[in-house]
Coordinates of N, CA and C in Angstrom, one line a residue:
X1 N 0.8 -1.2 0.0 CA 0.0 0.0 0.0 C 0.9 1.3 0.0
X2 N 0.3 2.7 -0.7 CA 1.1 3.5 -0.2 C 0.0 4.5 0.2
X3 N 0.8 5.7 1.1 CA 0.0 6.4 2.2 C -1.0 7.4 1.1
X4 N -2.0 7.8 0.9 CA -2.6 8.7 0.3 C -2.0 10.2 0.5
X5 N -1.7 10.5 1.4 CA -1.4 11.8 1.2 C 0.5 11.9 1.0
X6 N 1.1 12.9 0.8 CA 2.3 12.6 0.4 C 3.1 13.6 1.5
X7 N 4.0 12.8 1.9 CA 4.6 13.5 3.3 C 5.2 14.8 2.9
X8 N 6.3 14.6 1.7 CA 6.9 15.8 1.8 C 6.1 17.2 1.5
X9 N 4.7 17.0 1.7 CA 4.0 18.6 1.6 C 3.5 18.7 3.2
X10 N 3.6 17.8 3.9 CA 3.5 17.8 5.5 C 4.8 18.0 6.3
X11 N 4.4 18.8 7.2 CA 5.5 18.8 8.4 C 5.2 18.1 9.5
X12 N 6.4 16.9 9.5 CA 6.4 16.4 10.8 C 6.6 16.8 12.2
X13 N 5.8 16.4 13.5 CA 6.5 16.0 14.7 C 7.4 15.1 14.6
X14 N 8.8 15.3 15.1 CA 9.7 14.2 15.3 C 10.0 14.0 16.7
X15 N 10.1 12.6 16.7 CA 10.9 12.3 18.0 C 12.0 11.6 18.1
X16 N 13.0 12.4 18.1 CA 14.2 11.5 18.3 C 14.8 10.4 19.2
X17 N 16.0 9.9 19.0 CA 16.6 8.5 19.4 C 17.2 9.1 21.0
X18 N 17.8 10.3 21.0 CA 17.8 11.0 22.5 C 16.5 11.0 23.2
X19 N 15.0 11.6 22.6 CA 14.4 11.5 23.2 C 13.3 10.3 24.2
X20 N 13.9 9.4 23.4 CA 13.9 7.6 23.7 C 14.4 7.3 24.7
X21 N 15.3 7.7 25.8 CA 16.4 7.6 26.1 C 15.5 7.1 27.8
X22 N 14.4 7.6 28.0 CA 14.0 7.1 29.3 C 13.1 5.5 29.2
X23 N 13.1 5.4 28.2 CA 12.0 4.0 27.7 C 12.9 3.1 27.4
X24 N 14.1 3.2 27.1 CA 15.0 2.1 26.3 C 15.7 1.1 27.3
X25 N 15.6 -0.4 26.5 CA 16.4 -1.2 27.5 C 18.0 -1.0 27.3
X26 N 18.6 -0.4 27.1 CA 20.1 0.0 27.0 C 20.3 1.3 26.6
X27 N 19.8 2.1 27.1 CA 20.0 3.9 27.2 C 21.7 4.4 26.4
X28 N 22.0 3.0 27.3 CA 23.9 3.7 27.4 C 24.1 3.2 25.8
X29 N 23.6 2.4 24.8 CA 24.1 2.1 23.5 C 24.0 3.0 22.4
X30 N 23.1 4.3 23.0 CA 22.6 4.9 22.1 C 24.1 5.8 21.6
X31 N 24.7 6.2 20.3 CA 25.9 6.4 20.4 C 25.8 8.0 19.8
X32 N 24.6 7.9 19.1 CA 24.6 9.2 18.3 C 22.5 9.5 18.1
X33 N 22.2 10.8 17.9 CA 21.1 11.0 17.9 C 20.5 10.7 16.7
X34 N 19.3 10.9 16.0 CA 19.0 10.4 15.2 C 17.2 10.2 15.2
X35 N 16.7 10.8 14.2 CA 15.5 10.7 13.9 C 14.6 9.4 14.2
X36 N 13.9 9.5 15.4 CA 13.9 7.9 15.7 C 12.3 7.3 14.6
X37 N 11.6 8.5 15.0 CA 10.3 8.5 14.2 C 9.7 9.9 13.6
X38 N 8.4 9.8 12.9 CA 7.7 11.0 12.6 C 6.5 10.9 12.6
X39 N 5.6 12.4 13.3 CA 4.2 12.0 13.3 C 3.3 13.0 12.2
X40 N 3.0 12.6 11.7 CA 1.9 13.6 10.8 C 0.4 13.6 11.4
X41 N 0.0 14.6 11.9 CA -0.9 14.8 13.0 C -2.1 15.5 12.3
X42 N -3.4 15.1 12.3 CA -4.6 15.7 11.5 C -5.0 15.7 10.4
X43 N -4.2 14.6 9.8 CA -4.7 15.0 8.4 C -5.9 14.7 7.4
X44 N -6.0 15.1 6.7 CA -7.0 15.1 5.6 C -7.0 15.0 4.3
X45 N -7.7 15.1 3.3 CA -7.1 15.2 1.7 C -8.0 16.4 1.5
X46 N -9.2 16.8 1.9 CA -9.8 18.4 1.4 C -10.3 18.8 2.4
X47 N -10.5 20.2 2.6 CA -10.8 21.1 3.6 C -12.2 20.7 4.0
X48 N -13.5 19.8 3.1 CA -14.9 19.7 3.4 C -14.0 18.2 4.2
X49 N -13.5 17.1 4.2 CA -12.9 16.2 5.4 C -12.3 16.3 6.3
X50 N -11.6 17.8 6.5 CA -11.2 18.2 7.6 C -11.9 18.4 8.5
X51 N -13.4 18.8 8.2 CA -14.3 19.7 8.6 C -15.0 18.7 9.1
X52 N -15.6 17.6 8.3 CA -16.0 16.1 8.5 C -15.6 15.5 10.2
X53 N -14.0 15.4 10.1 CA -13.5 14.6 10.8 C -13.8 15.2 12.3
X54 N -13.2 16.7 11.7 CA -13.2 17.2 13.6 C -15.2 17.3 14.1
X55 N -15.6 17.3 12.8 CA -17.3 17.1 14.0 C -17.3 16.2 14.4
X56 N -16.8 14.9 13.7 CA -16.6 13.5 14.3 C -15.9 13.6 16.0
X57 N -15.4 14.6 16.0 CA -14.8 14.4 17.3 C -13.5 13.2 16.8
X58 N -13.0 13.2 15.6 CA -11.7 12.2 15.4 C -10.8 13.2 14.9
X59 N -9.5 12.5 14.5 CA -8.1 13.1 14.4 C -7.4 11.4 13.4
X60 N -7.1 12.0 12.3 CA -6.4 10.8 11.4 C -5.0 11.2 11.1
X61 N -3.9 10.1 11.8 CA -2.3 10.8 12.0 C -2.1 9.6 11.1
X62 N -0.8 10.0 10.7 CA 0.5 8.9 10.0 C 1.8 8.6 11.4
X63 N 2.1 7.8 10.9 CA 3.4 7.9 12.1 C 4.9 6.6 11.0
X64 N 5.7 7.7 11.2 CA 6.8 6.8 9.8 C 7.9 6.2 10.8
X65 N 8.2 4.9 10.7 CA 9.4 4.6 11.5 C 10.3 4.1 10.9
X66 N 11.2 4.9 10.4 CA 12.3 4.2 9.6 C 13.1 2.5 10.3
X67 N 13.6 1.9 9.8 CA 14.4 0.8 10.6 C 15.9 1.2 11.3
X68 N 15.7 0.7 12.5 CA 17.1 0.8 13.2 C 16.9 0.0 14.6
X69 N 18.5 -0.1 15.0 CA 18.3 -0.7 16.5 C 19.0 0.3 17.3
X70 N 19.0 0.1 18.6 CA 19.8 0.8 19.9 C 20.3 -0.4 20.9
X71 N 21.5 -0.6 20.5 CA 21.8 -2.0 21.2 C 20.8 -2.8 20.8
X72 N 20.7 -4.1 21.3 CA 19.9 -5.0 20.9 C 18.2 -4.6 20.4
X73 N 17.9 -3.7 21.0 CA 16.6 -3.4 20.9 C 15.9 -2.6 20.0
X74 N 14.9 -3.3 19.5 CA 14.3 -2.6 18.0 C 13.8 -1.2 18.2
X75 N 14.0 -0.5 17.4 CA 13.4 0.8 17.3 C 11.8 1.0 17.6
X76 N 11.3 1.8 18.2 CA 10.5 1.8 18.8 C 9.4 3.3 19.1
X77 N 7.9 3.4 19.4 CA 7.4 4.8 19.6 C 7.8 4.4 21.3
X78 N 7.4 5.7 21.9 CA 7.9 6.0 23.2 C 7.0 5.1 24.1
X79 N 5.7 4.8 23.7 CA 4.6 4.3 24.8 C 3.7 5.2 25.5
X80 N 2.3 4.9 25.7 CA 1.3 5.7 26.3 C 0.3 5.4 26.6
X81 N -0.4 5.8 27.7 CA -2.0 5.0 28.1 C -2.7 6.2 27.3
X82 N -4.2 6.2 27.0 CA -5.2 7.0 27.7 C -6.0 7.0 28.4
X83 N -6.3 8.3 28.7 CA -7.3 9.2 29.6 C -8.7 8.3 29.6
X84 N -9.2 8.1 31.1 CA -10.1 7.1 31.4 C -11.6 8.4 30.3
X85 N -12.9 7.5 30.0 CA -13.7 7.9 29.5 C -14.9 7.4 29.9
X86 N -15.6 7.8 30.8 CA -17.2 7.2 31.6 C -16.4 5.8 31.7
X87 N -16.0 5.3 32.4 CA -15.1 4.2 33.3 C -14.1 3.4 32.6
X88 N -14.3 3.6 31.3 CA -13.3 2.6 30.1 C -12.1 3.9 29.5
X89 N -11.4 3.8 29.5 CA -10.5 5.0 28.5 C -10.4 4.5 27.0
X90 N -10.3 5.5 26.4 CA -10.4 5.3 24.6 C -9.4 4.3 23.9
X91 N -10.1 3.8 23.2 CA -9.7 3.4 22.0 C -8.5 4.0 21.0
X92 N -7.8 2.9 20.5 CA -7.1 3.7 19.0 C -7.4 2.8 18.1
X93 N -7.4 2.8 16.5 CA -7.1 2.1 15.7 C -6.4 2.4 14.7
X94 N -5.4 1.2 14.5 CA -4.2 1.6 13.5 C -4.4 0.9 12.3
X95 N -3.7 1.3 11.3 CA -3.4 0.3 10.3 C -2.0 0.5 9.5
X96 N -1.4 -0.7 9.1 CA -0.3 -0.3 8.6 C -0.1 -0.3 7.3
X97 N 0.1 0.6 6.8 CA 0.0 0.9 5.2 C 1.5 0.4 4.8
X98 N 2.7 0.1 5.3 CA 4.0 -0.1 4.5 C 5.1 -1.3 5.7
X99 N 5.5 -2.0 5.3 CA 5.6 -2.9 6.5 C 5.2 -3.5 7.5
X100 N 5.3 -3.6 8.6 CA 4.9 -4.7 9.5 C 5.2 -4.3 10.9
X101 N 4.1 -4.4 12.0 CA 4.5 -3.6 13.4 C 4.4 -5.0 14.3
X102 N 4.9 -4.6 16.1 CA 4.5 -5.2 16.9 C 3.9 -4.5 17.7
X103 N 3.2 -4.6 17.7 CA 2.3 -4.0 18.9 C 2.6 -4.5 20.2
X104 N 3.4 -3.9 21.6 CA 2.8 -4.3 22.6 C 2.0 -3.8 23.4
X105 N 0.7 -4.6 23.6 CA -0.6 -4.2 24.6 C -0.3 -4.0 26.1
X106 N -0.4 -3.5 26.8 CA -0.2 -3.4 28.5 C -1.1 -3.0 29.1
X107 N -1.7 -4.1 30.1 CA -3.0 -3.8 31.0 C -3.0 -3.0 32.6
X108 N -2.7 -2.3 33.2 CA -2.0 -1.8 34.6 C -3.1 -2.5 35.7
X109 N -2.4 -3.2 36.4 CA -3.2 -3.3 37.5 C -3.8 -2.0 38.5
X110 N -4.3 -2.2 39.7 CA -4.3 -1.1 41.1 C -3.0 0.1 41.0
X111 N -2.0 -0.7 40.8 CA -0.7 0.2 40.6 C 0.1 0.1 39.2
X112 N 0.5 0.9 39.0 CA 1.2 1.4 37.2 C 2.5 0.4 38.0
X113 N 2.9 -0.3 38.4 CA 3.7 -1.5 38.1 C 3.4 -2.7 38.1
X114 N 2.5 -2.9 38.2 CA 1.9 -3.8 38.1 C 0.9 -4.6 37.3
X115 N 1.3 -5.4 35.9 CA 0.7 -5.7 34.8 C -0.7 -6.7 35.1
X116 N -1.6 -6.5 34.3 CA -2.6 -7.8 34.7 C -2.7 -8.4 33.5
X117 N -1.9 -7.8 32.4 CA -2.2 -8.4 30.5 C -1.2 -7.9 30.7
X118 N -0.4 -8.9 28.8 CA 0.6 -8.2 28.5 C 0.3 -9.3 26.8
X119 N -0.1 -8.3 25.9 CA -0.2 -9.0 24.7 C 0.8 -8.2 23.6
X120 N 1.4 -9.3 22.6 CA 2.0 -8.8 21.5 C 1.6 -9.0 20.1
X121 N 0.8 -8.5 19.4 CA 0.2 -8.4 18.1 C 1.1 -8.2 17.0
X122 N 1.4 -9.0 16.2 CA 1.9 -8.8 14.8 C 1.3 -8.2 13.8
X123 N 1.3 -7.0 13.7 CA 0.5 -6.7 12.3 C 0.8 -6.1 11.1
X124 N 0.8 -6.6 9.6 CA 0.9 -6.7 8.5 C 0.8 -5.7 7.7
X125 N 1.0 -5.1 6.7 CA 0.8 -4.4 5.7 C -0.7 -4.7 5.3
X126 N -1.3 -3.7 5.2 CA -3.4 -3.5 4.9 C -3.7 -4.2 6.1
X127 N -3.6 -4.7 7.3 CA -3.9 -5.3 8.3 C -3.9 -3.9 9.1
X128 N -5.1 -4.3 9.9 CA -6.0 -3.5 10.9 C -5.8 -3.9 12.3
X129 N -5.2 -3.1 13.3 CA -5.4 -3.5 14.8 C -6.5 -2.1 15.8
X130 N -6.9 -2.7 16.7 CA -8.3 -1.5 17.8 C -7.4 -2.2 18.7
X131 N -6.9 -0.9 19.7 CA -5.9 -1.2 20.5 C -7.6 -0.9 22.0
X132 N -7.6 -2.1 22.4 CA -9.1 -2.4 23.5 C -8.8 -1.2 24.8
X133 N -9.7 -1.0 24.9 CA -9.7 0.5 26.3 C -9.1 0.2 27.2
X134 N -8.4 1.1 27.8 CA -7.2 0.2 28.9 C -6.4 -0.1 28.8
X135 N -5.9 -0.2 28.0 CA -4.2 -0.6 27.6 C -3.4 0.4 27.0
X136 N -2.1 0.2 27.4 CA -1.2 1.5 26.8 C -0.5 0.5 25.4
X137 N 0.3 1.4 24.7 CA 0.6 0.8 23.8 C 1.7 1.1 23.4
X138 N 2.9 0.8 22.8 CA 4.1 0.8 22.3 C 4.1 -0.1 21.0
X139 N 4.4 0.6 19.7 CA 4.7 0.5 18.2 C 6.3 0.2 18.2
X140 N 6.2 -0.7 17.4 CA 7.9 -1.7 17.8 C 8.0 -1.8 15.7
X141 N 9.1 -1.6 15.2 CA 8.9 -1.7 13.7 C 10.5 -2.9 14.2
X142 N 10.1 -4.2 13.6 CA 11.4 -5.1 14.0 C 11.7 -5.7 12.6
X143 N 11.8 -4.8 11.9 CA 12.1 -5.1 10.7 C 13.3 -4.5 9.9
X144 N 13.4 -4.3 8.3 CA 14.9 -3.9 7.9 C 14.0 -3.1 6.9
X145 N 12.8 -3.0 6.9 CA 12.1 -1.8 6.4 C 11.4 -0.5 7.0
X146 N 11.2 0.4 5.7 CA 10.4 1.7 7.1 C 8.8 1.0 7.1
X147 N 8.6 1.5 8.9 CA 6.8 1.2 8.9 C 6.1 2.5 8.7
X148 N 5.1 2.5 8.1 CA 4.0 3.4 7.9 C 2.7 3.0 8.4
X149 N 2.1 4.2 9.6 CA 0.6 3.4 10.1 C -0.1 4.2 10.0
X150 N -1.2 4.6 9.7 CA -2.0 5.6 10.2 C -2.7 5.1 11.0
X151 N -3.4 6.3 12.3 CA -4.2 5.9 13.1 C -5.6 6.9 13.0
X152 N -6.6 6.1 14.0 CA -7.9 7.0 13.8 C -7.6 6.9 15.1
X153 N -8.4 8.4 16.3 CA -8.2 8.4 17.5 C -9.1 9.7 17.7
X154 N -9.4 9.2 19.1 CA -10.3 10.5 19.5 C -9.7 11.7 19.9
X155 N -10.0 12.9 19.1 CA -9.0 14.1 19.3 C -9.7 14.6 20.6
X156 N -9.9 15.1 21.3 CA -10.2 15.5 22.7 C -9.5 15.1 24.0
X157 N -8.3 14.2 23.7 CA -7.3 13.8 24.8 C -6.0 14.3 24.4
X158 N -5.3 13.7 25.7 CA -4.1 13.6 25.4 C -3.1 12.6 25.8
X159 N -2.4 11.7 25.9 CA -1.6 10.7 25.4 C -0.8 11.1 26.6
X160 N -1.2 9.7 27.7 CA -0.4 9.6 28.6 C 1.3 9.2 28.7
X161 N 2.1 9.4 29.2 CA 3.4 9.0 28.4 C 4.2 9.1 29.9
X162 N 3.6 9.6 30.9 CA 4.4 9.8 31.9 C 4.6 8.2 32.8
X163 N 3.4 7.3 33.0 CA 3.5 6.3 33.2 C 5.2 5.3 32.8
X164 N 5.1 5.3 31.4 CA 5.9 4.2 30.6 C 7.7 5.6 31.2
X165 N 7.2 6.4 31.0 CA 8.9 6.5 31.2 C 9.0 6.7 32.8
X166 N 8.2 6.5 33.6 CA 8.6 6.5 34.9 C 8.9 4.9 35.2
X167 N 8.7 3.8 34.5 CA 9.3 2.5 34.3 C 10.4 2.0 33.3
X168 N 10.6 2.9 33.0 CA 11.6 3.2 32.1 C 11.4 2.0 30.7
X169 N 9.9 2.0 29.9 CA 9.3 1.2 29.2 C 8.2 0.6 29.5
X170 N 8.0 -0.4 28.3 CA 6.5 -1.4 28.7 C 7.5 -2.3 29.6
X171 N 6.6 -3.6 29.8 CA 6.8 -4.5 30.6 C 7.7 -5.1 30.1
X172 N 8.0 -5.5 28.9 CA 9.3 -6.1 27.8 C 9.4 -5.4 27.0
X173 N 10.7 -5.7 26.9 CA 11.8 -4.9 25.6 C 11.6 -5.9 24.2
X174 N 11.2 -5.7 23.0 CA 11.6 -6.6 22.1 C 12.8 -6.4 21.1
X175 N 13.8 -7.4 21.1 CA 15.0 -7.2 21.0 C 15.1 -8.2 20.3
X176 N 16.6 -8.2 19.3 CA 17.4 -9.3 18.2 C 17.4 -10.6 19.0
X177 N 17.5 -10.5 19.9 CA 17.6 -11.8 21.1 C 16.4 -12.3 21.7
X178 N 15.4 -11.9 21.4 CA 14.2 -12.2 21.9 C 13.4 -11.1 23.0
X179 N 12.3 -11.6 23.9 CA 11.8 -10.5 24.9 C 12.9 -10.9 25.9
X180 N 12.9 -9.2 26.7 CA 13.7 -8.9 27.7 C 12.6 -8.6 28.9
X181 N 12.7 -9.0 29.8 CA 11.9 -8.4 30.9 C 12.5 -6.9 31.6
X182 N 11.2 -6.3 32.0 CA 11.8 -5.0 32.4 C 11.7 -5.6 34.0
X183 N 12.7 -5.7 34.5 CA 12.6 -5.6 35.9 C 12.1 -3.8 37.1
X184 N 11.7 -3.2 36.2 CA 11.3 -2.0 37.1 C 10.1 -2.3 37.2
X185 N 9.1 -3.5 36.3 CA 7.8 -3.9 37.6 C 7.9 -5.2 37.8
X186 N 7.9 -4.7 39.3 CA 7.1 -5.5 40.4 C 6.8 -6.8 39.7
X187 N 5.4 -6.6 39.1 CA 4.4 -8.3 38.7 C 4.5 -8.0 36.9
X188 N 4.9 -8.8 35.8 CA 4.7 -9.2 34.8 C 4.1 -10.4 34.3
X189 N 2.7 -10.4 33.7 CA 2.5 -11.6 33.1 C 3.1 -12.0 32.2
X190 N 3.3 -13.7 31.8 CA 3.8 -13.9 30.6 C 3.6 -13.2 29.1
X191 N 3.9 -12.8 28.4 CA 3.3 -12.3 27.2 C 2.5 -13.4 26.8
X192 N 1.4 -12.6 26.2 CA 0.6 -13.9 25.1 C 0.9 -13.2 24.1
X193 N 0.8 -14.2 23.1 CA 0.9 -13.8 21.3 C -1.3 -13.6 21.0
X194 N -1.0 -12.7 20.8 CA -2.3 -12.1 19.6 C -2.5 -11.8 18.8
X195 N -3.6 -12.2 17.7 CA -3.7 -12.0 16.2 C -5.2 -10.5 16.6
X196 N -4.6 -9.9 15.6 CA -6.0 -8.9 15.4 C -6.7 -9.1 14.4
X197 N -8.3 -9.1 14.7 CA -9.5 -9.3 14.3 C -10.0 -8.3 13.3
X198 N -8.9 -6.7 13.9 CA -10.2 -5.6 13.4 C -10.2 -5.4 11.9
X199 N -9.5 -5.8 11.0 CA -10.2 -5.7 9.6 C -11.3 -6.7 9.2
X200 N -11.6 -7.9 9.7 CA -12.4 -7.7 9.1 C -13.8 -7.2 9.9
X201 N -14.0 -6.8 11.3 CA -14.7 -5.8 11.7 C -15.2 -4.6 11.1
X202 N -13.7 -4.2 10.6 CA -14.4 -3.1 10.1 C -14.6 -2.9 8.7
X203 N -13.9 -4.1 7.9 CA -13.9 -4.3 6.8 C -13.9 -2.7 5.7
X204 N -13.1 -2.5 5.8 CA -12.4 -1.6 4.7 C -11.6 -1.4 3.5
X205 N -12.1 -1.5 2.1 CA -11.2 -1.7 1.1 C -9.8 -0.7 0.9
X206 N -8.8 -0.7 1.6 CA -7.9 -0.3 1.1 C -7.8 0.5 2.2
X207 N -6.9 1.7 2.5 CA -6.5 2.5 3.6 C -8.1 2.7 3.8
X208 N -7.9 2.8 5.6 CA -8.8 3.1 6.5 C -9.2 4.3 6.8
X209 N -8.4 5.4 6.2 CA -8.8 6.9 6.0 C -10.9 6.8 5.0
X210 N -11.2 6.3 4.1 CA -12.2 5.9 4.1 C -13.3 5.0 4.5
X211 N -12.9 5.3 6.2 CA -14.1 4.4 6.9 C -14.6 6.2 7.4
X212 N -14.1 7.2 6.9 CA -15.1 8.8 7.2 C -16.5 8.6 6.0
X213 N -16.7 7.6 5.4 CA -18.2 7.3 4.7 C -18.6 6.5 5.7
X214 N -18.4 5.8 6.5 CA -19.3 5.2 7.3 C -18.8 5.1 9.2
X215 N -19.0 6.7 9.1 CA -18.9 7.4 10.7 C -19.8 6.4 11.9
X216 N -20.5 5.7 11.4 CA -21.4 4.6 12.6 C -20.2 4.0 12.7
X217 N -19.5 3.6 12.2 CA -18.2 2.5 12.9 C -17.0 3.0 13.8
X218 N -16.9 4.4 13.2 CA -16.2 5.0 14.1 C -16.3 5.4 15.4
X219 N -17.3 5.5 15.7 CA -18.2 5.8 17.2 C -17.7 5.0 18.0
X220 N -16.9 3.6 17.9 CA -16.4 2.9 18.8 C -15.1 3.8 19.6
X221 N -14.6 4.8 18.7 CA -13.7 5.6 19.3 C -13.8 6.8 20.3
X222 N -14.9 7.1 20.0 CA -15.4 8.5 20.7 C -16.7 8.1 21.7
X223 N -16.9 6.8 21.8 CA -18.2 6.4 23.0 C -17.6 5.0 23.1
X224 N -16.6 4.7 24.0 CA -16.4 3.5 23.6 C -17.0 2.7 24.9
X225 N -17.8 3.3 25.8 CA -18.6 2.3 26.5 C -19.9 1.8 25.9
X226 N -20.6 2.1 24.6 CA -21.4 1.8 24.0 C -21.1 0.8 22.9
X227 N -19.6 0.7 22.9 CA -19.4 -0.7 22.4 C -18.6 -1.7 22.7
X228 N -18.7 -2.2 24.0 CA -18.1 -3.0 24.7 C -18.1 -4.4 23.7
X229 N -18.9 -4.6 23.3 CA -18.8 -6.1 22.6 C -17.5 -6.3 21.4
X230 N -17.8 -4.7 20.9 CA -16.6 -5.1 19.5 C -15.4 -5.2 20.0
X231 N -14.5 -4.6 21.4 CA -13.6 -5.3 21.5 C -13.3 -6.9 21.9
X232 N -14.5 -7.0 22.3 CA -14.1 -8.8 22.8 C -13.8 -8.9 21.6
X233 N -14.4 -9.0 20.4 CA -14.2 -9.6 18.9 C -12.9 -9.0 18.4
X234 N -12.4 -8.2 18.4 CA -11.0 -7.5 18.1 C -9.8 -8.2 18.1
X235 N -9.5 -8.6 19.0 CA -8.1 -9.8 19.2 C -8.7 -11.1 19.5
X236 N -7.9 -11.8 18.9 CA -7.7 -13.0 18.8 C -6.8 -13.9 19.5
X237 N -6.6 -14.3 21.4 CA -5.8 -14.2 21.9 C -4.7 -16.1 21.8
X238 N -3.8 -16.0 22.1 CA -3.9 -17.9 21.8 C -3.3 -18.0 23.3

């Protein structure tokens, strides 16, 4: 697939390989700075879909991860919960339009060190993942290509981030050597492996930027206690 809109007429948010520096499982390997990722934030293709999206109460980003490691450990976004919403906190859903992600899912117990889930999702090029309410998330590209995702997300928050670098990461590192445990929590469950469900949920021909013709599906983002059932169906846990 390639992304519909074309980056070089956007200006990215970057976050660099310094700025990584509290999440990473080997801080000290980092040897030189370096563009770790980019986010393309809001976008649209005409001014009447811009207009569209924000009455939707949504926000459609890109996020580009070129390939690279830092010591053992694959390149990676920083990590983030959201903001609780009438008792569930929001939803995101991604898709990857150019290589191949891992998603790691993280569930917090009573205390932010303490895991009660810990899922890792593989997801594909035109493959769809709905990251379920409650969980923080970290985007892992473990590959020798760049990833491209866009996401749909409810614009009215903001993207918790202080959790994961006060643990200095998720609960595992994924690295050339396999998962690493983060020993800064307390309780870790085993990882489970997870397949995601949400394409064909939401069944979408081609980039997911055209699920703005059928805004009833999107609503799982912006009310997501009115659709408790589509995440049971979303992942596929083994």
């Amino acid at each position: 697939m390639k992304p519909l809109v074309n980056f070089e007429e956007l200006t990215p948010a970057i976050r660099f390989a310094e700025d990584l520096k509290p999440v990473l499982y080997q801080p000290d390997q980092l040897r030189e700075n370096f563009p770790a990722y980019y986010m393309y934030r809001d976008c649209s293709l005409s001014e009447e879909d811009a207009r569209r999206i924000a009455e939707l109460g949504l926000r459609y980003d890109y996020t580009v991860i070129p390939p690279a490691r830092i010591g053992e450990e694959f390149i990676k976004t920083y990590g983030h919960y959201h903001p609780i919403h009438r008792e569930i906190s929001y939803p995101e859903l991604y898709q990857v339009i150019e290589g191949r992600a891992v998603f790691l899912l993280q569930k917090r117990g009573e205390r932010e060190d303490e895991l009660l889930d810990f899922i890792a999702v593989e997801v594909k090029e035109g493959e769809m993942l709905l990251v379920p309410p409650d969980y923080g998330h970290v985007m892992v590209n473990p590959s020798d290509e760049r990833l491209v995702t866009s996401n749909w997300v409810c614009r009215s928050f903001q993207s918790l981030y202080e959790p994961y670098a006060r643990l200095r990461g998720a609960g595992y590192y994924l690295t050339a050597g396999g998962w690493v445990e983060n020993r800064n929590y307390r309780k870790l469950p085993e990882v489970r492996e997870g397949r995601s469900a949400a394409s064909e949920l939401f069944d979408v021909d081609g980039e997911m930027y055209h699920l703005i013709e059928k805004p009833e599906l999107l609503g799982v983002l912006t009310n997501p206690e009115k659709h408790r059932g589509v995440f049971e169906r979303a992942l596929d846990i083994d």
